[in-house]
mmCIF file of C-alpha atoms in Angstrom:
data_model
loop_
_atom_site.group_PDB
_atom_site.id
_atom_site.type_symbol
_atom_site.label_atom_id
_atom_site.label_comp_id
_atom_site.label_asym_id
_atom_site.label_seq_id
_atom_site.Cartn_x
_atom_site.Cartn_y
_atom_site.Cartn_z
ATOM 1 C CA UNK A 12 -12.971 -61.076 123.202
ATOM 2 C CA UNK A 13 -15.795 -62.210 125.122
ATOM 3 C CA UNK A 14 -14.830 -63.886 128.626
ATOM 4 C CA UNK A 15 -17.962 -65.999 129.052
ATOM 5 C CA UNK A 16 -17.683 -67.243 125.238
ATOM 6 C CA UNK A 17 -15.993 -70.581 126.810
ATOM 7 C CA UNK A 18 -16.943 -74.378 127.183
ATOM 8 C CA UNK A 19 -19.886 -75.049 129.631
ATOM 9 C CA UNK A 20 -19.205 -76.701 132.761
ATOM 10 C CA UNK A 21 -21.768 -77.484 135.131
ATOM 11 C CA UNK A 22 -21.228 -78.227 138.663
ATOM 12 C CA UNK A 23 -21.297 -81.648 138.605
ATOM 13 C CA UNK A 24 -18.853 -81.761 135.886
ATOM 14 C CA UNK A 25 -16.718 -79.046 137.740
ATOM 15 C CA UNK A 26 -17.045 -81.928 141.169
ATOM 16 C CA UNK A 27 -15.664 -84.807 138.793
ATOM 17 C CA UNK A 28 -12.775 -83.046 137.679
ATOM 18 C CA UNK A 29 -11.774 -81.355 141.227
ATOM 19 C CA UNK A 30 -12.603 -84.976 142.994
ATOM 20 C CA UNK A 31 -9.742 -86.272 140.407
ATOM 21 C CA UNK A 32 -7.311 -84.068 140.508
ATOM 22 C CA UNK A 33 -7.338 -83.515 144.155
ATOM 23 C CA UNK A 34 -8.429 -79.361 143.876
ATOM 24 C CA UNK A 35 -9.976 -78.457 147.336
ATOM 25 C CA UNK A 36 -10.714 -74.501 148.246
ATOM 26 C CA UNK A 37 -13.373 -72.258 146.893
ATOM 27 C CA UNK A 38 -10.268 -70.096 144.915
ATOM 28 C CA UNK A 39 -8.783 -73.727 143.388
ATOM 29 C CA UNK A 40 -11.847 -74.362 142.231
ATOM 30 C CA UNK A 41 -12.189 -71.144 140.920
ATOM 31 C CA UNK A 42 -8.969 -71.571 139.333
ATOM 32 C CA UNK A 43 -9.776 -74.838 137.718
ATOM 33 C CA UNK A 44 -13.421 -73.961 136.366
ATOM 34 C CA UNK A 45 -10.946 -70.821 134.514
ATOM 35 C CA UNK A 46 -8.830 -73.663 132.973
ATOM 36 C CA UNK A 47 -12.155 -76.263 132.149
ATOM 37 C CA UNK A 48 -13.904 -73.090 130.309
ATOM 38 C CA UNK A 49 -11.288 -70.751 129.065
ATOM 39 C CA UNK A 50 -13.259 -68.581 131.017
ATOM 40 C CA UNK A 51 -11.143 -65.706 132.466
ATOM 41 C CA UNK A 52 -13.341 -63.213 134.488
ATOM 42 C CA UNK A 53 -16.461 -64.712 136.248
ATOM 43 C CA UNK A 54 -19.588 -63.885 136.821
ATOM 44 C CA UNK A 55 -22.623 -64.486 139.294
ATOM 45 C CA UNK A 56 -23.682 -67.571 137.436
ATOM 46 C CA UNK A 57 -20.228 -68.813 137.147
ATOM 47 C CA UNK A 58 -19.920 -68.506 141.225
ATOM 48 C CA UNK A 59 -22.692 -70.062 141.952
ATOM 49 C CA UNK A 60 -21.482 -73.266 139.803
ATOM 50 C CA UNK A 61 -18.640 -73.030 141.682
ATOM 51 C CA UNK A 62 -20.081 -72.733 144.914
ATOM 52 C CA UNK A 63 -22.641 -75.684 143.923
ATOM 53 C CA UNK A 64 -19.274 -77.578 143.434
ATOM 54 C CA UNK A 65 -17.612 -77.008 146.962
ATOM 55 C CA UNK A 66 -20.784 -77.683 148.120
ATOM 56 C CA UNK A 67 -21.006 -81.041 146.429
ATOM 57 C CA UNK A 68 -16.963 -81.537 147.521
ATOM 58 C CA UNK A 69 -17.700 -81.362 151.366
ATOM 59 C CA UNK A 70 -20.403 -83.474 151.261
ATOM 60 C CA UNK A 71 -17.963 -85.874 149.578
ATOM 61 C CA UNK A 72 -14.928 -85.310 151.774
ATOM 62 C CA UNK A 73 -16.980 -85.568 155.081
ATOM 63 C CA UNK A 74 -19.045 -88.807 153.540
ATOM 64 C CA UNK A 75 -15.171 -90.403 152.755
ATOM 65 C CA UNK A 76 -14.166 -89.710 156.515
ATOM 66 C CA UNK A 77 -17.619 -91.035 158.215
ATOM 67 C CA UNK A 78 -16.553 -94.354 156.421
ATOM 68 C CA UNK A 79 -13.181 -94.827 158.079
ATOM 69 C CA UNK A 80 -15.186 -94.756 161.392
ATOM 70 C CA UNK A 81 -13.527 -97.671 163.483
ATOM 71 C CA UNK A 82 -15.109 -96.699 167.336
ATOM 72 C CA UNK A 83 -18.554 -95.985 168.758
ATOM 73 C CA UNK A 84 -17.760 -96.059 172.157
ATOM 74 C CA UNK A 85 -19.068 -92.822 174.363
ATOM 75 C CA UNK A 86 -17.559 -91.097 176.682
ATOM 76 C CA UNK A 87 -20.095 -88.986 178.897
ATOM 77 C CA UNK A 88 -18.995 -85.702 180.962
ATOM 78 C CA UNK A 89 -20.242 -82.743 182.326
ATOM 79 C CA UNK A 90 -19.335 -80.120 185.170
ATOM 80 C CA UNK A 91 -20.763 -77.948 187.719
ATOM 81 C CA UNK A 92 -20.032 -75.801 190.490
ATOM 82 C CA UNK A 93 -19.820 -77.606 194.095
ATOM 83 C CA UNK A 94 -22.243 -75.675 195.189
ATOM 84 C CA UNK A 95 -24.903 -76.918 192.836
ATOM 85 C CA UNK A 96 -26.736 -79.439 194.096
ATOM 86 C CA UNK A 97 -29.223 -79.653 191.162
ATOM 87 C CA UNK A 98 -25.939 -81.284 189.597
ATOM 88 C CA UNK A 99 -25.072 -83.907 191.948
ATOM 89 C CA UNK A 100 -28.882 -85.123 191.434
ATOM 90 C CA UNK A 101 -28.687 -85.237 187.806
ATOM 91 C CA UNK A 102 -24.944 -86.690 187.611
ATOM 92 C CA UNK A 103 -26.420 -89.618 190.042
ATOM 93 C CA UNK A 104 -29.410 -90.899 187.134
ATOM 94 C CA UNK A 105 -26.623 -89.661 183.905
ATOM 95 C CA UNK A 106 -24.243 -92.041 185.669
ATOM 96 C CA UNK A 107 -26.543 -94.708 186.238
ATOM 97 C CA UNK A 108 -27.327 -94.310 182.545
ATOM 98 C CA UNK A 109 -24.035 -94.999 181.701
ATOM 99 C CA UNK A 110 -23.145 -97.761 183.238
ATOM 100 C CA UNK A 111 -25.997 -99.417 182.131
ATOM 101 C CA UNK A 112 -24.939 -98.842 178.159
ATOM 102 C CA UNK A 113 -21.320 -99.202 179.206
ATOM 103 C CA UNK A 114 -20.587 -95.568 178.640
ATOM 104 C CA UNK A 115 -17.348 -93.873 180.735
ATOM 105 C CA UNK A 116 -18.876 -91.104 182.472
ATOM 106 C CA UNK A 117 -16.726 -87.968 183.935
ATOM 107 C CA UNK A 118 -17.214 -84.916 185.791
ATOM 108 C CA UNK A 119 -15.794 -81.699 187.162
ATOM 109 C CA UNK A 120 -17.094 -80.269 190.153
ATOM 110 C CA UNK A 121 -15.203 -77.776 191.321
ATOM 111 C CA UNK A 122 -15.569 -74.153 192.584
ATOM 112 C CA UNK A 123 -17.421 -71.107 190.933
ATOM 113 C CA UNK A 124 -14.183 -69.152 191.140
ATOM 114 C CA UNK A 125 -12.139 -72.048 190.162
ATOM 115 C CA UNK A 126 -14.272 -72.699 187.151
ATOM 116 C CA UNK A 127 -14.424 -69.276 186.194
ATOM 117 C CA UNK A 128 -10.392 -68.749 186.368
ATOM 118 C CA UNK A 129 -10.318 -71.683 184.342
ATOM 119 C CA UNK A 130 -12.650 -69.977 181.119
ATOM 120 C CA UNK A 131 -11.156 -66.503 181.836
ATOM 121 C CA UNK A 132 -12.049 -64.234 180.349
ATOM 122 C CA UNK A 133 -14.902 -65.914 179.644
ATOM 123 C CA UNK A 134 -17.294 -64.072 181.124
ATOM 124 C CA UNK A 135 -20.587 -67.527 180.931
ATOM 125 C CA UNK A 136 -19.543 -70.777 183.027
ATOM 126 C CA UNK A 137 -21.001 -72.318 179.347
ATOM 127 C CA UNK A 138 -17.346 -72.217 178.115
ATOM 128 C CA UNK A 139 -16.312 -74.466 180.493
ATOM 129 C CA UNK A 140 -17.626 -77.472 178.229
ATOM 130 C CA UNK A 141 -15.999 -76.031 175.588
ATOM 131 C CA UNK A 142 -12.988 -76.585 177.587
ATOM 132 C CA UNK A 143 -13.468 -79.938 178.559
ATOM 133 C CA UNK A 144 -14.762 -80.793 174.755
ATOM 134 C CA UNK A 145 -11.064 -79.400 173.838
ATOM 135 C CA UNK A 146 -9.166 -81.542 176.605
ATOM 136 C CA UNK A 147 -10.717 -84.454 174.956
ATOM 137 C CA UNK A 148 -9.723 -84.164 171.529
ATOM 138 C CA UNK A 149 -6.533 -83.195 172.865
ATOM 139 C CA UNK A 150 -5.449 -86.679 173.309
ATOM 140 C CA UNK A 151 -7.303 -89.009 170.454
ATOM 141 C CA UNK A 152 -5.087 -91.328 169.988
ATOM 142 C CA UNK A 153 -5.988 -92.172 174.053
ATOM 143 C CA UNK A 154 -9.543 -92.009 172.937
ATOM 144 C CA UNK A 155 -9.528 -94.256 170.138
ATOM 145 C CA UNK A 156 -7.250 -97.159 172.294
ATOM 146 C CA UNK A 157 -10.343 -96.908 175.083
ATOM 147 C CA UNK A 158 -11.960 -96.856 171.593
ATOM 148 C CA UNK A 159 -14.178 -93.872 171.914
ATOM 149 C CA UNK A 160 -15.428 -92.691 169.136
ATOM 150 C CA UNK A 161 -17.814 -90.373 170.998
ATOM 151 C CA UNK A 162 -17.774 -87.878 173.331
ATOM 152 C CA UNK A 163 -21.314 -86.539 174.828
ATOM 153 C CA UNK A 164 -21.312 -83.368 176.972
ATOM 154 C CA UNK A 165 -24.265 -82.906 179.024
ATOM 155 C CA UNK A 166 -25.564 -79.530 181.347
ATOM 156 C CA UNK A 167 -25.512 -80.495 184.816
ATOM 157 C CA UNK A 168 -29.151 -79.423 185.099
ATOM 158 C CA UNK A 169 -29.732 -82.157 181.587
ATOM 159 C CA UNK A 170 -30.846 -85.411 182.977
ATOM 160 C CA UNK A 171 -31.577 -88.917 180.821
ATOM 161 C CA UNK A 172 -34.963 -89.898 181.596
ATOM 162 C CA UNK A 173 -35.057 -92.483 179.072
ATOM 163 C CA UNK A 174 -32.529 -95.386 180.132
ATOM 164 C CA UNK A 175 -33.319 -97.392 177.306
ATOM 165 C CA UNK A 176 -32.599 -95.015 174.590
ATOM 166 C CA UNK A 177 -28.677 -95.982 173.246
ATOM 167 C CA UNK A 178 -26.451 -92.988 171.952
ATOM 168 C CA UNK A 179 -25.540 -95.238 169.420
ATOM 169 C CA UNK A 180 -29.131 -94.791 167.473
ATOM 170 C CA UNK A 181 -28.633 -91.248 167.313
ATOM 171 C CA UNK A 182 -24.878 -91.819 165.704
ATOM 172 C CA UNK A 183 -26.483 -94.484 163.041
ATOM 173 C CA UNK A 184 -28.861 -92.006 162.299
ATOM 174 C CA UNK A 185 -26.728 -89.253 161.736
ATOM 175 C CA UNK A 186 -24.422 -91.625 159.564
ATOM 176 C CA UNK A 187 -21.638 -90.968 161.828
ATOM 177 C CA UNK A 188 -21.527 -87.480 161.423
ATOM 178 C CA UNK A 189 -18.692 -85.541 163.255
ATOM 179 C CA UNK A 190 -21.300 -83.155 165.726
ATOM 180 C CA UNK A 191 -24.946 -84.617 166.985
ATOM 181 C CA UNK A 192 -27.038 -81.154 168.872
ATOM 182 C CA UNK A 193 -30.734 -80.589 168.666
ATOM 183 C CA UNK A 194 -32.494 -77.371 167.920
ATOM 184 C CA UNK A 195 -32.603 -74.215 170.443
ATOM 185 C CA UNK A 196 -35.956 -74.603 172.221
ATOM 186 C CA UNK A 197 -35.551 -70.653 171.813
ATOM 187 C CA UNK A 198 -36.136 -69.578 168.248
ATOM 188 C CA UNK A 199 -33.858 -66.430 168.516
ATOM 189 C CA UNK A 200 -31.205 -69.208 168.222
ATOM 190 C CA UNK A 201 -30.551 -72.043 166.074
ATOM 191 C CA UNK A 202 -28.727 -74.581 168.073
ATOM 192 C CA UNK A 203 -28.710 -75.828 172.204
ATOM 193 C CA UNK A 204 -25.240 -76.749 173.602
ATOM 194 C CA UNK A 205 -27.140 -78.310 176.844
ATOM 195 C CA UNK A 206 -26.106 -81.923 175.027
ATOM 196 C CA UNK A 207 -23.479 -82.089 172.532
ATOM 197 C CA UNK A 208 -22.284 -85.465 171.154
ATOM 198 C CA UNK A 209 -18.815 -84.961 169.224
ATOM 199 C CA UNK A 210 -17.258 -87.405 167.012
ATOM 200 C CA UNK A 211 -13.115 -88.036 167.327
ATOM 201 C CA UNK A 212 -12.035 -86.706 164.414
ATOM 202 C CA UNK A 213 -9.274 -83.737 163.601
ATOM 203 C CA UNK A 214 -12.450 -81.874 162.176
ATOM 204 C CA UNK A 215 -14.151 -81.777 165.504
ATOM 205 C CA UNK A 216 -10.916 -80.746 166.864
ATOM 206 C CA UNK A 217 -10.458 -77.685 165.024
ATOM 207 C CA UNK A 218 -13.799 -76.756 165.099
ATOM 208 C CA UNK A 219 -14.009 -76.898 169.309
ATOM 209 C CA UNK A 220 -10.758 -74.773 168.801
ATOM 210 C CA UNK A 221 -12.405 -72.175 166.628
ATOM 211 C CA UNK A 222 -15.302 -71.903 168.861
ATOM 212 C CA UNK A 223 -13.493 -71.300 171.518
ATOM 213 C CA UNK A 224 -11.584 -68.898 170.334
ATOM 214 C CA UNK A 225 -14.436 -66.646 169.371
ATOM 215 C CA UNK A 226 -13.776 -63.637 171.071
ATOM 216 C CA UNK A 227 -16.926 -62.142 169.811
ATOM 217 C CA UNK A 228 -18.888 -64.073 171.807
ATOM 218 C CA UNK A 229 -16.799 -64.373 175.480
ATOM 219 C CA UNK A 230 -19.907 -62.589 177.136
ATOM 220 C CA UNK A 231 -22.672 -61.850 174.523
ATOM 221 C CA UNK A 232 -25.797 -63.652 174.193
ATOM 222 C CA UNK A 233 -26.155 -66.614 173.657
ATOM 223 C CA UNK A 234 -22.095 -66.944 173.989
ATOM 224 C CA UNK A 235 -20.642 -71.010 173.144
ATOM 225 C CA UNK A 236 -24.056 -71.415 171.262
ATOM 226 C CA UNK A 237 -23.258 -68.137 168.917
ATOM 227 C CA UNK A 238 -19.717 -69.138 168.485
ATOM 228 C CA UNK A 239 -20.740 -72.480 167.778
ATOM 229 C CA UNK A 240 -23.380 -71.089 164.991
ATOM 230 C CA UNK A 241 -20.977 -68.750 163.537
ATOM 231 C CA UNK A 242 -18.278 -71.571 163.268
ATOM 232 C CA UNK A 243 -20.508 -73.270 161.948
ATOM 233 C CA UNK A 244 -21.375 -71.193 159.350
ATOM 234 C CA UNK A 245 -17.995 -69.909 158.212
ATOM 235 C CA UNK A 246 -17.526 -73.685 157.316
ATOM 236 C CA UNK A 247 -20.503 -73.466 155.008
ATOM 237 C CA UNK A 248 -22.535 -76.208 156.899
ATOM 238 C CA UNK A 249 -25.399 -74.568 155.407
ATOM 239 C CA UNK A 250 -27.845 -74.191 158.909
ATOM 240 C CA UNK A 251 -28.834 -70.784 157.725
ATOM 241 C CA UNK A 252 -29.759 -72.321 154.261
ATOM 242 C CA UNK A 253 -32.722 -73.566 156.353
ATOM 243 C CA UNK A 254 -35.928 -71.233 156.819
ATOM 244 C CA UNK A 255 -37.336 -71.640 158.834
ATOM 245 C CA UNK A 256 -35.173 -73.683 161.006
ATOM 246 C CA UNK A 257 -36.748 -74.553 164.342
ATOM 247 C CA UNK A 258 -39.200 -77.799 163.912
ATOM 248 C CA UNK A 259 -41.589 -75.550 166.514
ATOM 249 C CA UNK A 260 -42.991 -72.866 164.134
ATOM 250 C CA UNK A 261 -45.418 -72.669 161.770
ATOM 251 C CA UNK A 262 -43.907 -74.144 158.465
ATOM 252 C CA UNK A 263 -40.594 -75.679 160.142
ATOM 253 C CA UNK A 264 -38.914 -78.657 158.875
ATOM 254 C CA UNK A 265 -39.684 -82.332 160.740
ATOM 255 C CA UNK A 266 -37.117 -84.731 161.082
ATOM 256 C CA UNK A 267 -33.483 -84.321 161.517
ATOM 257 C CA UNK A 268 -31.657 -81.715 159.604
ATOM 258 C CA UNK A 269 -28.773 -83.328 157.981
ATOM 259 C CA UNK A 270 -25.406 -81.129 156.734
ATOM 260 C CA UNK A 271 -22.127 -82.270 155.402
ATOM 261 C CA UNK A 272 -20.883 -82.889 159.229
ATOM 262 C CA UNK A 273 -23.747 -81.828 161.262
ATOM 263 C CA UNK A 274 -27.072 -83.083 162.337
ATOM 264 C CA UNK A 275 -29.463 -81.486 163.984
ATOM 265 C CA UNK A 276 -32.417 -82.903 165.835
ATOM 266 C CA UNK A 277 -35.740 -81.789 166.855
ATOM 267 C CA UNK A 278 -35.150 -80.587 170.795
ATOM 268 C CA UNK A 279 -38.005 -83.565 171.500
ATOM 269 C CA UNK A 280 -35.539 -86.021 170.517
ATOM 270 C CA UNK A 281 -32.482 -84.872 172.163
ATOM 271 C CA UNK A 282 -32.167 -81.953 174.664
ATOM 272 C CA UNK A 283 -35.687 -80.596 175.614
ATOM 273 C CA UNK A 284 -37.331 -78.787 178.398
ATOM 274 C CA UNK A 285 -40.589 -80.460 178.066
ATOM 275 C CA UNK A 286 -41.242 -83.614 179.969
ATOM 276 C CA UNK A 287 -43.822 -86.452 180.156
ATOM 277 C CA UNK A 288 -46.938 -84.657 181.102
ATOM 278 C CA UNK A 289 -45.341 -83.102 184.137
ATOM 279 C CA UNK A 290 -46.789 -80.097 185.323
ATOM 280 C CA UNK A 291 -45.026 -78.066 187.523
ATOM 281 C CA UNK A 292 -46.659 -75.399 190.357
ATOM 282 C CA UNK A 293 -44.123 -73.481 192.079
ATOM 283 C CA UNK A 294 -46.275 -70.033 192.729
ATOM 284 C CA UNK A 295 -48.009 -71.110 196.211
ATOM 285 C CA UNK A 296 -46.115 -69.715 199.651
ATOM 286 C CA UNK A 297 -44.877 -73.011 199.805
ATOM 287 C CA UNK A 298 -43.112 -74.002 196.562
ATOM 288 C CA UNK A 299 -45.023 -77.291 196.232
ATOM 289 C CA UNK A 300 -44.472 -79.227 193.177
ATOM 290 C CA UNK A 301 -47.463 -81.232 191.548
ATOM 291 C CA UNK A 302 -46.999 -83.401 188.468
ATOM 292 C CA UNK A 303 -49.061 -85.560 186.530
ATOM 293 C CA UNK A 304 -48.788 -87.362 183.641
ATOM 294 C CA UNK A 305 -50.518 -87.615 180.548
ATOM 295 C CA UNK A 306 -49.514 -90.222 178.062
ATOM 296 C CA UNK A 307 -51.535 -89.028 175.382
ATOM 297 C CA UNK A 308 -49.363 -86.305 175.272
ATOM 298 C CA UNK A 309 -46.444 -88.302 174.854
ATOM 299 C CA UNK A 310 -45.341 -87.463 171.461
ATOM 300 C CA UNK A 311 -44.817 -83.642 172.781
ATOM 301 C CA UNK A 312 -42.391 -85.057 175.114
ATOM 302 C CA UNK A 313 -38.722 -85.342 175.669
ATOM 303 C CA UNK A 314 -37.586 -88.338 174.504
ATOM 304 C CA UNK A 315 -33.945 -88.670 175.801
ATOM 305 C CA UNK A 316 -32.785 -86.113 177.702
ATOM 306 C CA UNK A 317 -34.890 -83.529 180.008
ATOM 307 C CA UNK A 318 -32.992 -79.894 179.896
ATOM 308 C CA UNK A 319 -34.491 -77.488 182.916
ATOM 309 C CA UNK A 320 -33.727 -74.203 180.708
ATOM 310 C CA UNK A 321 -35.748 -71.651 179.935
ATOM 311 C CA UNK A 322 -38.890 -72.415 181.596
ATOM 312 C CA UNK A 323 -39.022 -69.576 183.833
ATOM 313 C CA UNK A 324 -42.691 -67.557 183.915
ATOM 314 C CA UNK A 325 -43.756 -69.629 181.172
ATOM 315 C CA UNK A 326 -46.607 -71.217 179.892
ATOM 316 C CA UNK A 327 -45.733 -74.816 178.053
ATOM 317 C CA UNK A 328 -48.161 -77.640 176.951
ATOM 318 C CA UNK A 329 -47.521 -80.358 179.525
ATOM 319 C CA UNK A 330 -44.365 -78.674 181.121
ATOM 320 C CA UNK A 331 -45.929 -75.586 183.007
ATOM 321 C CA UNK A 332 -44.376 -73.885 185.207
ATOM 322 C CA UNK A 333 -46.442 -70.747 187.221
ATOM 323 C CA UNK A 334 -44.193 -68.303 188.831
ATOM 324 C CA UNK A 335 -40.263 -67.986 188.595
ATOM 325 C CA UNK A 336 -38.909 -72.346 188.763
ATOM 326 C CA UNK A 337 -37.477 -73.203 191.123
ATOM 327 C CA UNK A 338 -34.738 -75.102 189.409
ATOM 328 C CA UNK A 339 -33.976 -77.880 192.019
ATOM 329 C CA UNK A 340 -37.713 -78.621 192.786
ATOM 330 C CA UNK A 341 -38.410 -78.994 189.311
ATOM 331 C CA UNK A 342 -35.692 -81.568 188.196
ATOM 332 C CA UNK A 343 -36.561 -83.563 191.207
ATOM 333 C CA UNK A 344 -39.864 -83.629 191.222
ATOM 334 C CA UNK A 345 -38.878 -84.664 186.741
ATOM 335 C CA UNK A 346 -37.243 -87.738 188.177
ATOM 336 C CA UNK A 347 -39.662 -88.822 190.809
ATOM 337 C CA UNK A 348 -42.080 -88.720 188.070
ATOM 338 C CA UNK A 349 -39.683 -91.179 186.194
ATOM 339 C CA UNK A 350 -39.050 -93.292 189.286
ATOM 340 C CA UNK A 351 -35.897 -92.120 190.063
ATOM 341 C CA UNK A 352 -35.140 -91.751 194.274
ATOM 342 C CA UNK A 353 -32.398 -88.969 194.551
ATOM 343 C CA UNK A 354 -33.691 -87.458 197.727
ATOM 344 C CA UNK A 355 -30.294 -88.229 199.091
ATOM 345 C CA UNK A 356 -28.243 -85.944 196.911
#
């Protein structure tokens, strides 16, 4: 008897028929494209209808729970070490940003060995957000009476220089998708953890629990940002269906990237290290910092948030930086370029 001599079932027909009869799971699905086609052993085109089907089912399942969304509300946090004083500057202008848009705002400053203990054994301080990301979800139902529907983590060297800008735009645009990150502005990885917005939702919940749970990655490169990709991934978000990803090289996609819970932005519009035609010189005996501004150049610019990673010994149009940065120098001389007096911190 021929197995394939069956009825045809595409995998649109195959969605219908799993969408009404409740079958979730690439082996139910499986399962039921057998019964539909009388089909008994499958083969590579069979698979792929039935992937193109799951595929087609988590786009539906995640579009069903972005409708029941009841709270934007944000919650901002972040966390450094106490003896990080680029972090008390940039948690001065993020707060200030947040009470302006009415967001809560919280933070952990606390010691290196303290925060260390805490992630243990963790081998990045990274984890720690991963951490705090999972001691929000822990308690939703506290979230949702404050009604948050947000949380946004934030690098304590990440700092808003656009005060205007509303975190709510970026959740209407992702159609209140359950995780909000931009692009790595390093093409050896796909996504940037320096600003994470995370909807309330039991999906976040177990993904943040996955992720952290990724032994793989407790001290390899780039460690929360793998575990985060590979999470990813083994949830069939499809990022590495993308090639190239990064909006940066030759050929890469414009706009945001949109996946059944994910979006991903281009780092300009999110979480980058280049800012509004500062230049930065840190390579005289004195460390001076000069900046100037070009506002042609504007479009190449961060739009939301500046991050101050990886722009050591490297050459960047409009964000230049000669000689090893000098971290603290160049975040303050980013917000005294946006009128922003922290000299006090």
């Amino acid at each position: 008897m021929d197995s394939h001599a069956g009825t045809m079932c595409t995998s649109e027909m195959l969605f219908d028929a799993a969408k009404e009869s409740h079958v979730r799971g690439y082996k139910h699905l499986m399962q039921l494209y057998r019964d539909l086609t009388g089909i008994e052993v499958l083969d590579l085109p069979d698979k792929k209808t039935v992937s193109a089907a799951a595929a087609l089912l988590r786009a539906f399942d995640a579009n069903a729970t972005r409708q029941a969304v009841e709270h934007t509300g944000v919650a901002m946090f972040t966390a450094y070490t106490s003896d990080y004083s680029v972090g008390y500057a940039c948690e001065i202008v993020n707060r200030m940003y947040a009470a302006r848009h009415g967001y809560e705002f919280h933070s952990d400053v606390l010691p290196y060995d303290d925060m260390m203990a805490a992630i243990s054994p963790r081998q990045f301080c990274g984890w720690y957000k991963v951490l705090m990301i999972q001691r929000f979800l822990a308690d939703m139902a506290e979230l949702r009476r404050r009604e948050i529907g947000y949380i946004m983590w934030i690098d304590a060297d990440a700092v808003v220089v656009n005060h205007s800008f509303r975190v709510q735009e970026l959740i209407e645009r992702s159609r209140h998708r359950d995780l909000i990150i931009s692009e790595d502005v390093n093409p050896c990885c796909l996504l940037n953890t320096g600003v994470v917005i995370v909807r309330v939702s039991s999906w976040s919940e177990q993904l943040w629990t996955d992720v952290w749970a990724m032994r793989k990655y407790f001290d390899v490169f780039f460690y929360e940002q793998s575990a985060l990709v590979r999470c990813l991934k083994a949830r069939l978000e499809g990022l590495d269906a993308v090639q190239p990803f990064h909006s940066y090289v030759r050929g890469g996609p414009h706009g945001d990237k949109l996946f059944a819970h994910t979006m991903v932005t281009c780092h300009l519009d999110l979480n980058s290290n280049r800012c509004q035609g500062l230049t930065v010189h840190v390579s005289d005996d004195n460390r001076k910092i000069d900046t100037s501004h070009a506002n042609e150049h504007d479009h190449h610019m961060a739009k939301f948030i500046f991050h101050c990673a990886g722009i050591r010994t490297v050459h960047m149009p409009y964000v230049t930086v000669y000689g090893r940065c000098n971290k603290a120098r160049t975040l303050r001389a980013v917000l005294a370029a946006h009128g922003f007096d922290v000299r006090g911190a």
